[in-house]
Short mmCIF file of C-alpha atoms and ligand atoms in Angstrom, two decimals:
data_model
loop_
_atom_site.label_atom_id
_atom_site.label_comp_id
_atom_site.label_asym_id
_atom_site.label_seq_id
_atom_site.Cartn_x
_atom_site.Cartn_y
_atom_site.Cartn_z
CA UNK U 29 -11.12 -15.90 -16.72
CA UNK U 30 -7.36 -15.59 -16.31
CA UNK U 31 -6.11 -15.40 -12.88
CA UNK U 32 -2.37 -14.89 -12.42
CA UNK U 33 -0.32 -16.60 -8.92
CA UNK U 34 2.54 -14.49 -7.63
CA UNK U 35 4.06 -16.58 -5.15
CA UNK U 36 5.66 -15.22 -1.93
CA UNK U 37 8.20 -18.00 -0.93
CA UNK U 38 9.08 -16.80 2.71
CA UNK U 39 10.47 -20.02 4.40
CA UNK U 40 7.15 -21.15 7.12
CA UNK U 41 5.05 -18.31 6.12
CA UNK U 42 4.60 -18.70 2.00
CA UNK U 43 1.74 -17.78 0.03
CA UNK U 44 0.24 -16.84 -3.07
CA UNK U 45 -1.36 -13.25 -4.57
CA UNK U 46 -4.05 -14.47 -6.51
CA UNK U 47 -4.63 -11.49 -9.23
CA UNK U 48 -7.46 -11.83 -11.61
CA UNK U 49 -11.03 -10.51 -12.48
CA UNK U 50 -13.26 -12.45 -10.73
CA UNK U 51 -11.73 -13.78 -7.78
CA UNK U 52 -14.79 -12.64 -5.04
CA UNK U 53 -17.19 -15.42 -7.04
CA UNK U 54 -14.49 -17.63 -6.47
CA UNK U 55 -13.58 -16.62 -2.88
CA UNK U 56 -14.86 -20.41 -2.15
CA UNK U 57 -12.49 -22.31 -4.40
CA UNK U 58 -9.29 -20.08 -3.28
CA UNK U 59 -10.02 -20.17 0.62
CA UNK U 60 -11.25 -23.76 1.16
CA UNK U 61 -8.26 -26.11 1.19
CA UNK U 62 -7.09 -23.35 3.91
CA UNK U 63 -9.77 -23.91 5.72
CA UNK U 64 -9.84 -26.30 9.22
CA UNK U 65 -13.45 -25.96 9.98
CA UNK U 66 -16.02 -23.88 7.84
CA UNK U 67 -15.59 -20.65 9.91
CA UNK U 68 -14.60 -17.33 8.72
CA UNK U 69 -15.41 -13.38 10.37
CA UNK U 70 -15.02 -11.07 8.17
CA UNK U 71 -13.45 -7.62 9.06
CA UNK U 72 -14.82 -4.54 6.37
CA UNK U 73 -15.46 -0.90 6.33
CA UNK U 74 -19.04 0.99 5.49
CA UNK U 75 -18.23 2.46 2.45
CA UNK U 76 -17.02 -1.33 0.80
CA UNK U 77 -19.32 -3.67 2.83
CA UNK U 78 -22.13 -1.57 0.52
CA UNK U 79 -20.38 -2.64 -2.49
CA UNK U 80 -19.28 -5.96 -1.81
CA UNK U 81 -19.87 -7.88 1.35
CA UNK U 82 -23.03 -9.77 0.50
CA UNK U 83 -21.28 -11.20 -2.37
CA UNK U 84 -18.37 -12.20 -0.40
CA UNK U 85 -20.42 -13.21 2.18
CA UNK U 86 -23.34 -14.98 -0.31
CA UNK U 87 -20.51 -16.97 -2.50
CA UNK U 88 -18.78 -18.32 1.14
CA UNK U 89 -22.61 -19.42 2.58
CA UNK U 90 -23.90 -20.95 -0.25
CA UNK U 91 -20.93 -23.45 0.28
CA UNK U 92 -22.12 -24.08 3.80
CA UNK U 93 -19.11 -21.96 5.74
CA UNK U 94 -20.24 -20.04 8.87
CA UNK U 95 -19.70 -16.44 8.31
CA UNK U 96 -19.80 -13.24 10.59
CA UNK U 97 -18.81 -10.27 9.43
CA UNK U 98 -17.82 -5.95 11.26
CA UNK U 99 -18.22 -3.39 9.45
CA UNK U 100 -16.11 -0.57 11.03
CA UNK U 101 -16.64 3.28 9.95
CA UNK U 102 -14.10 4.06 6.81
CA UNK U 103 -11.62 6.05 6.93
CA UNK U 104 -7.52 6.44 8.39
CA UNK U 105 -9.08 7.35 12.21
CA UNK U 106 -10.18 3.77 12.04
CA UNK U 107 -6.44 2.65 12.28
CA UNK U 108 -6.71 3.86 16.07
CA UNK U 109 -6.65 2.07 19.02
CA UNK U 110 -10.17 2.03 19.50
CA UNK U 111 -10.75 0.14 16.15
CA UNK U 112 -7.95 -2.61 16.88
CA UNK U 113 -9.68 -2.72 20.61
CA UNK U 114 -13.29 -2.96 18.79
CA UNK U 115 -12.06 -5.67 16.45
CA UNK U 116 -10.20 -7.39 18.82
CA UNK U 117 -13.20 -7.95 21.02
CA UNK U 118 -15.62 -8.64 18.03
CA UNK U 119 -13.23 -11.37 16.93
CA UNK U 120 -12.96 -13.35 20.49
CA UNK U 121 -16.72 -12.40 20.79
CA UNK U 122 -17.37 -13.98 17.31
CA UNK U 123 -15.44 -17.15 19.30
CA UNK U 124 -12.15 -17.44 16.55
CA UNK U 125 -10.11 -19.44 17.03
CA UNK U 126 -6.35 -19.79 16.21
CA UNK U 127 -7.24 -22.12 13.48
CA UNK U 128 -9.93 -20.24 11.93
CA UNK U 129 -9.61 -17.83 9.13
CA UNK U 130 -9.88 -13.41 9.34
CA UNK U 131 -10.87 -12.32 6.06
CA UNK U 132 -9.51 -8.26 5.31
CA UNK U 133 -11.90 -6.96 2.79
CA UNK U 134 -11.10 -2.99 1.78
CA UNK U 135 -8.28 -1.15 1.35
CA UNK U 136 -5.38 -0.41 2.94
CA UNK U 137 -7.12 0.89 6.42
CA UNK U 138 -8.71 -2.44 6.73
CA UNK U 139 -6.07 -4.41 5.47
CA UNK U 140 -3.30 -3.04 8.06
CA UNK U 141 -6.35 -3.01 11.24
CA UNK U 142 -7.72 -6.18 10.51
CA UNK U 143 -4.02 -7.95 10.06
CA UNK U 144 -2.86 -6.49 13.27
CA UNK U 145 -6.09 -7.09 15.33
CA UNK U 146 -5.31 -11.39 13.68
CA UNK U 147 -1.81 -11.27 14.78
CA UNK U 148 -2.66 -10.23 18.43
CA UNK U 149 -5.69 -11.88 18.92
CA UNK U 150 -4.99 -15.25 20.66
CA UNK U 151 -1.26 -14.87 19.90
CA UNK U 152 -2.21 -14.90 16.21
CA UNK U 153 -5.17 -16.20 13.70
CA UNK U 154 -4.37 -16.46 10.40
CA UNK U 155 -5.86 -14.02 8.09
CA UNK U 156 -6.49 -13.47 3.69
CA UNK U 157 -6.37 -10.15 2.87
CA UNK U 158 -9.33 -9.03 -0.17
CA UNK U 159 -7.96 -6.06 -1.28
CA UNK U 160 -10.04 -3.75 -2.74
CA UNK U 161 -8.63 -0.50 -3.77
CA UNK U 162 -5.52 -0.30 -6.31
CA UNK U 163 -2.91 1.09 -3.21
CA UNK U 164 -3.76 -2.37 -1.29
CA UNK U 165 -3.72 -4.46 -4.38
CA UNK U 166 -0.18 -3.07 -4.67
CA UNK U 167 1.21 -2.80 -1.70
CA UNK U 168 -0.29 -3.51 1.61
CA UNK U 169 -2.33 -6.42 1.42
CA UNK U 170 1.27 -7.59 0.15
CA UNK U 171 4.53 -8.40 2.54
CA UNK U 172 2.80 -8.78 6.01
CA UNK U 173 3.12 -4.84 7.40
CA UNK U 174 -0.07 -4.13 9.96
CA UNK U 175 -0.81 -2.01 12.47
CA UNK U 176 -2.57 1.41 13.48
CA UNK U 177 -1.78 4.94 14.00
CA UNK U 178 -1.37 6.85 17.00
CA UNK U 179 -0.89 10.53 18.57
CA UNK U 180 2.80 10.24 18.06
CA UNK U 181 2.48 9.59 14.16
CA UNK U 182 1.09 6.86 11.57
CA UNK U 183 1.79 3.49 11.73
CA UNK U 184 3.70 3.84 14.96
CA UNK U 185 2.25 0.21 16.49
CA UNK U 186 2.20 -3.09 14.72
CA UNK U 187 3.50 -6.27 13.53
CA UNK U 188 5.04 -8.43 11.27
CA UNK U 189 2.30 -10.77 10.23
CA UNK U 190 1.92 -12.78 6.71
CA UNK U 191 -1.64 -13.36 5.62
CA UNK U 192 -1.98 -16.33 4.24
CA UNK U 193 -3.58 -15.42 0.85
CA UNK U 194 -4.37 -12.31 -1.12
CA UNK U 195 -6.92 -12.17 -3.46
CA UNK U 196 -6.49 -9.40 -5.54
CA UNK U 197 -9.67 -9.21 -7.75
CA UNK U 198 -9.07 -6.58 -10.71
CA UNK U 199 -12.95 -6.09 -11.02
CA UNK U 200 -13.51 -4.17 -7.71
CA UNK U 201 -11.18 -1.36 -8.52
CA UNK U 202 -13.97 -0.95 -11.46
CA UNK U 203 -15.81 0.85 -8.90
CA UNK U 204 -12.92 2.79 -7.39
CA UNK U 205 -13.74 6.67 -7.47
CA UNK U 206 -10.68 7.98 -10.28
CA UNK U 207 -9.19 10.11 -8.01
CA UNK U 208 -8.80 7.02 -5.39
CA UNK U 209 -7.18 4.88 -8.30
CA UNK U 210 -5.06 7.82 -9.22
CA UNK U 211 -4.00 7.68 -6.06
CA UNK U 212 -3.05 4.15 -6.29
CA UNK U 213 -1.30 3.97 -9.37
CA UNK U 214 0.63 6.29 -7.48
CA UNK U 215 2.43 3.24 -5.62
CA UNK U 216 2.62 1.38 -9.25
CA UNK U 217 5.01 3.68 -10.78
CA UNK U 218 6.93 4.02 -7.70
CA UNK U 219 8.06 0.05 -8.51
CA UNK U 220 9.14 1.21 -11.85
CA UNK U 221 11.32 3.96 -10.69
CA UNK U 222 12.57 2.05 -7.88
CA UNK U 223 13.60 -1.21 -9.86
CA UNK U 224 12.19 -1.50 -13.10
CA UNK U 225 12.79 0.70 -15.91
CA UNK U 226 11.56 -1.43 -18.27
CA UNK U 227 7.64 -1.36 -16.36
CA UNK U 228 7.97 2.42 -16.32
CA UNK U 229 8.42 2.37 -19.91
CA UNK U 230 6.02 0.18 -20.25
CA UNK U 231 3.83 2.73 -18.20
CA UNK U 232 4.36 5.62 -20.14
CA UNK U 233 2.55 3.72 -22.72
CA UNK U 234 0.31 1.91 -20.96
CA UNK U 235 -0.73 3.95 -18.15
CA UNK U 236 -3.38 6.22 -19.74
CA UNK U 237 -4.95 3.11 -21.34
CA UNK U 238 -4.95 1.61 -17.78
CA UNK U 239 -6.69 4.40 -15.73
CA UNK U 240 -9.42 4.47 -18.67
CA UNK U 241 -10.51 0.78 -17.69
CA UNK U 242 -8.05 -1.43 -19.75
CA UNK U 243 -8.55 -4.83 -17.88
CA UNK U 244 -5.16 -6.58 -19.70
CA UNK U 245 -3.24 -3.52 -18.67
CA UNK U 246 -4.57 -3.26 -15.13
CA UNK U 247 -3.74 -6.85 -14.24
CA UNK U 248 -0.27 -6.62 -15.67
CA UNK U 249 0.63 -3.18 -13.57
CA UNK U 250 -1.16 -5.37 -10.52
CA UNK U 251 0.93 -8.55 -11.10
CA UNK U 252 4.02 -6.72 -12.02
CA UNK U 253 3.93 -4.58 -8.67
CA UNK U 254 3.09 -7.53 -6.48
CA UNK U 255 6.00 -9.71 -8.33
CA UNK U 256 8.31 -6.67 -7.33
CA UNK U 257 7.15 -6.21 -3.84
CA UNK U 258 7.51 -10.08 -3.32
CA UNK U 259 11.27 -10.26 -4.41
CA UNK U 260 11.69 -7.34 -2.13
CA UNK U 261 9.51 -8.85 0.88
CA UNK U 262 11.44 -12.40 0.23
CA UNK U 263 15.07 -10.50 0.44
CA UNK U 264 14.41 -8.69 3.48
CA UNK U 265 10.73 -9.48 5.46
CA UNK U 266 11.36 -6.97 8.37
CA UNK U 267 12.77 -3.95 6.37
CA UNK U 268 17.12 -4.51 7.74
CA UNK U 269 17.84 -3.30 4.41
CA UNK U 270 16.64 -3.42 1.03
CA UNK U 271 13.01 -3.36 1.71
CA UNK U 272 13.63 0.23 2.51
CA UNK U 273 13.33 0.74 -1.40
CA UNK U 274 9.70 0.73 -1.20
CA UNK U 275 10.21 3.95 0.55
CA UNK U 276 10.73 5.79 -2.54
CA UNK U 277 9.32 9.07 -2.04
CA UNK U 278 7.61 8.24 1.29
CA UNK U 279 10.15 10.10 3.51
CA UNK U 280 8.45 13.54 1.68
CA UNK U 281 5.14 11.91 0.96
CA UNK U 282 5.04 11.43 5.43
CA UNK U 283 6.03 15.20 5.91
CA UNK U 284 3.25 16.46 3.30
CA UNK U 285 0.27 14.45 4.56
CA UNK U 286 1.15 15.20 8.50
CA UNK U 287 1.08 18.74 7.36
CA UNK U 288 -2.36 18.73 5.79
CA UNK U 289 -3.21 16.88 9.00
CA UNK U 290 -3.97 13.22 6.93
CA UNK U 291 -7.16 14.82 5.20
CA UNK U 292 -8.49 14.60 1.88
CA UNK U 293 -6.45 17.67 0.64
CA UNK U 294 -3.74 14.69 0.29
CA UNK U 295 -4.25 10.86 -0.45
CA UNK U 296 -1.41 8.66 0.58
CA UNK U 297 -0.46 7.37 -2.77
CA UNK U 298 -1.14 11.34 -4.41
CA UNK U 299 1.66 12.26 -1.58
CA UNK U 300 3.83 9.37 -2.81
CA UNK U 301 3.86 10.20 -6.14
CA UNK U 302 5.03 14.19 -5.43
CA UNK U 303 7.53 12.77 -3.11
CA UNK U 304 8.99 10.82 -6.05
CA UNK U 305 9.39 13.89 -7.91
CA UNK U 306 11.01 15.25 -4.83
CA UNK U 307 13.05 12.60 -4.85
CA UNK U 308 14.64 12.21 -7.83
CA UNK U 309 14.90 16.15 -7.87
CA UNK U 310 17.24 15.77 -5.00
CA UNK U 311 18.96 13.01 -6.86
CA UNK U 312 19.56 15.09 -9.78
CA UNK U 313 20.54 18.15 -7.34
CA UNK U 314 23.39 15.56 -5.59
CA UNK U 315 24.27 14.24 -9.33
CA UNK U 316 22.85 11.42 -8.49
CA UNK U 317 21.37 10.82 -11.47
CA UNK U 318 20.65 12.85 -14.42
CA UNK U 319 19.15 16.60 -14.80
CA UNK U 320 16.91 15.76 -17.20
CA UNK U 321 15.39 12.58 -14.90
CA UNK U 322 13.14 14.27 -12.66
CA UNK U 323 11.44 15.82 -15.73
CA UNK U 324 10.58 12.59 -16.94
CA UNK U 325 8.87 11.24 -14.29
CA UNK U 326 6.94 14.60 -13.80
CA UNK U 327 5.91 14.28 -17.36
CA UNK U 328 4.45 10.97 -16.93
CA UNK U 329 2.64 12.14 -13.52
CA UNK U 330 0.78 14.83 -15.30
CA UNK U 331 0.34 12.72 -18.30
CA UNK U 332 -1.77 10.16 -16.07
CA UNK U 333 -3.79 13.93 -14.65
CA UNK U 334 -2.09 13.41 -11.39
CA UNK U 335 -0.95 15.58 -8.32
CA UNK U 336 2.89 15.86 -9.48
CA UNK U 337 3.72 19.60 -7.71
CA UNK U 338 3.35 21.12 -4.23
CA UNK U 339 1.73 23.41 -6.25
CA UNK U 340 -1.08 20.71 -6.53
CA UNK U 341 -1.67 20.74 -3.34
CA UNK U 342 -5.06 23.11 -2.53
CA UNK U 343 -4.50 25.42 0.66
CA UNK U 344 -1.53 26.73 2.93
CA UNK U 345 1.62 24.40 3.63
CA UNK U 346 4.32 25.08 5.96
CA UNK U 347 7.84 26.40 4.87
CA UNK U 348 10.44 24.54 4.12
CA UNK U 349 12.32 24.14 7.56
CA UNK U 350 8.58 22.89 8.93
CA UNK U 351 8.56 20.08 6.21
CA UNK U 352 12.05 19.42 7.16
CA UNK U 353 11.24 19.30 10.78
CA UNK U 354 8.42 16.73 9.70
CA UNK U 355 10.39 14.52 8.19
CA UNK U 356 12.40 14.28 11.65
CA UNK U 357 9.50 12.46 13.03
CA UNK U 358 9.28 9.36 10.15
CA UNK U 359 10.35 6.09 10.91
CA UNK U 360 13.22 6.02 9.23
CA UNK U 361 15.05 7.98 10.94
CA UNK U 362 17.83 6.51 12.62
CA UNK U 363 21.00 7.77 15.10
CA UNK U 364 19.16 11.27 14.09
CA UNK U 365 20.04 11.05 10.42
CA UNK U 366 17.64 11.21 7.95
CA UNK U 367 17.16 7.80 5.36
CA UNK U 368 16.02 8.49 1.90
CA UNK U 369 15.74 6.65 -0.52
CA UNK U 370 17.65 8.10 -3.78
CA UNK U 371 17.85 7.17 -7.40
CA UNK U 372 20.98 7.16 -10.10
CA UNK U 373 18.41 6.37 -12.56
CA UNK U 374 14.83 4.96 -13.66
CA UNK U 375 14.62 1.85 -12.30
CA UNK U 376 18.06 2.44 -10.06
CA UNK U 377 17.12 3.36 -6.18
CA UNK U 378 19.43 3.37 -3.29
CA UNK U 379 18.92 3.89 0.52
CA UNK U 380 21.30 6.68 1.52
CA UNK U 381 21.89 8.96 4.92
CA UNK U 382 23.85 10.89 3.15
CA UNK U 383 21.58 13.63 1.98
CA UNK U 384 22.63 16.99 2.96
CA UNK U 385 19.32 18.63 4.78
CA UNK U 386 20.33 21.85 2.92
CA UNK U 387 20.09 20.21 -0.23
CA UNK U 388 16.29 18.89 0.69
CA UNK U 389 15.79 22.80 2.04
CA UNK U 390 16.55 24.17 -1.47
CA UNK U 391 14.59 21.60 -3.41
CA UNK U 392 11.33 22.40 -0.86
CA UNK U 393 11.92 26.12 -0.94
CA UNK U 394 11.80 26.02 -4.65
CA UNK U 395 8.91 23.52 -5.01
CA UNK U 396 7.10 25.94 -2.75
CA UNK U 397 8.00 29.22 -4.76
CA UNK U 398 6.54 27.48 -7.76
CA UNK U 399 2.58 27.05 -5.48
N1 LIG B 18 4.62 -0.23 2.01
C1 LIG B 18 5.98 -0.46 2.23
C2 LIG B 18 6.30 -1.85 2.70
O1 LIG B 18 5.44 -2.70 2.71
O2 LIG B 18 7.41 -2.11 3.09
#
């Protein structure tokens, strides 16, 4: 078994991303010199205790640690207030203590509730995120972002808070639905086009070879992201500047899944990946970068059989001064202006607020006119 350590070196709050196959029959090994007293509650949804919480549970028993373990109801309307409250109370119920350990096992839902609910509860309990789908293998169990959503938008209320391990166990995304690890890889090519060229290459190569089941390939796009998203998270921890970058085509992906009202019609990373078309469209429209650019990465969307197009989104979507208007409400917004994040090549991103909103009009109304 080959595990791979990415190491996030943030001075006081350091850890490592374990990435390997095999890692849950080893949770044991990887959690116990973290441990203070053999005491761990486990935070999970439905749909992924079924799969894999008695074997989490099972490996970290059979070593004599006291486990307790919620399952909440999966889904994004668990990121509410009612599942931090409903956590929060579990947790103090369950009697944790600052020095006791919050497991996160799931995806990103879980990852960001269960994080948020260990950095409120008792002014903070440390917490290892278990990541189980590709997206939270990639990104969020990574860099310390949690928190929930609320009426005024996603993600509105949170914190900064590190978890003290990830264990990102390769084997579990084996059972991932393809459309859900689609979705995913959606977040691994944005690294390439945001700061690797060479890994989007690599990609184009690899990437059908990857989604088919290729283990080798699988943990390399895993370890590669995470050793991306760590530089990034190391430079700037609470997003001043450059960890802005792994906004590449979020500012569109926010505006497209608020308009089909966070449903199915559009996964998170599926909206990503369309906004990073939109977004180096723009770039080429500014001459930014390269006409022929935005083809590229296009090609290799649909080459991996993924949602590239707003055509490929099923059902009606609101013009182009709606989406616009959407965008108004992200987060990264500031003194009114718009922030995207731009490229001037492969591999070559740039935060800018210099994007002219009739420029982003023209590339919408034509993305549209193509449905
Ligand atoms: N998912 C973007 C970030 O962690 O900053």
């Amino acid at each position: 078994m080959t595990i791979q350590t990415v190491h996030v070196g943030l001075p006081g709050r350091e850890y490592d991303i374990r990435i390997g196959r095999g890692l849950l029959d080893r949770a044991f090994e990887e959690i116990a010199p973290l441990l203070r007293r053999p005491r761990v509650a486990i935070l999970t949804d439905e749909n992924v205790a079924r799969l894999h919480l008695s074997r989490l549970e099972q490996v970290l028993k059979s070593s004599g640690v006291d486990v307790s373990a919620l399952s909440l109801p999966a889904g994004e309307a668990t990121k509410s207030w009612q599942g931090l409250s409903r956590s929060v109370e579990w947790l103090l119920e369950q009697k944790i203590e600052r020095s006791d350990l919050v497991i996160a096992l799931g995806g990103g839902v879980i990852g960001d509730l269960a994080g948020f609910a260990s950095a409120i509860v008792r002014r903070g309990v440390r917490f290892v995120q278990v990541p189980t789908s590709l997206l939270a293998q990639v990104d969020s169990s990574v860099g310390g972002k949690t928190g929930i959503n609320t009426a005024h938008g996603k993600n509105l209320v949170g914190a900064f808070h590190q978890p003290i391990k990830v264990l990102a166990d390769t084997s579990l995304l084996d059972s991932l639905p393809s459309r859900d690890f689609l979705a995913g890889y959606g977040e691994v090519v944005k690294y390439g086009l945001l700061g690797d060229a060479d890994f989007f290459d690599w990609l184009e190569q690899s990437g059908p070879a990857l989604a088919e089941g290729d283990h080798d390939a699988r943990d390399h796009a895993v370890r590669r992201s995470c050793e991306m998203k760590a530089e990034i998270v190391m430079r700037d921890e609470t997003e001043q500047g450059d960890r802005a970058l792994l906004n590449l085509g979020h500012t569109f992906c926010h505006a497209l899944e608020a308009a089909t009202g966070y449903s199915d019609r559009l996964l998170h990373g599926e909206g990503v990946a369309i906004g990073c078309a939109l977004a180096f469209e723009t770039s080429a429209r500014l001459g930014w970068c390269a006409q022929e650019v935005p083809s590229r990465v296009r090609a290799h969307l649909r080459d991996m059989g993924m949602r590239t197009d707003l055509a490929d989104i099923e059902g009606n979507l609101p013009d182009a001064s709606e989406l616009l208007a959407l965008m108004g409400q992200d987060k990264k917004v500031q003194d009114g202006k718009l922030r995207f994040i731009m490229a001037r090549a492969i591999g070559d991103a740039f935060v800018t607020s210099d994007v002219p909103p009739e420029v982003v009009l023209s590339v919408l109304n034509e993305a549209l006119a193509a449905r």
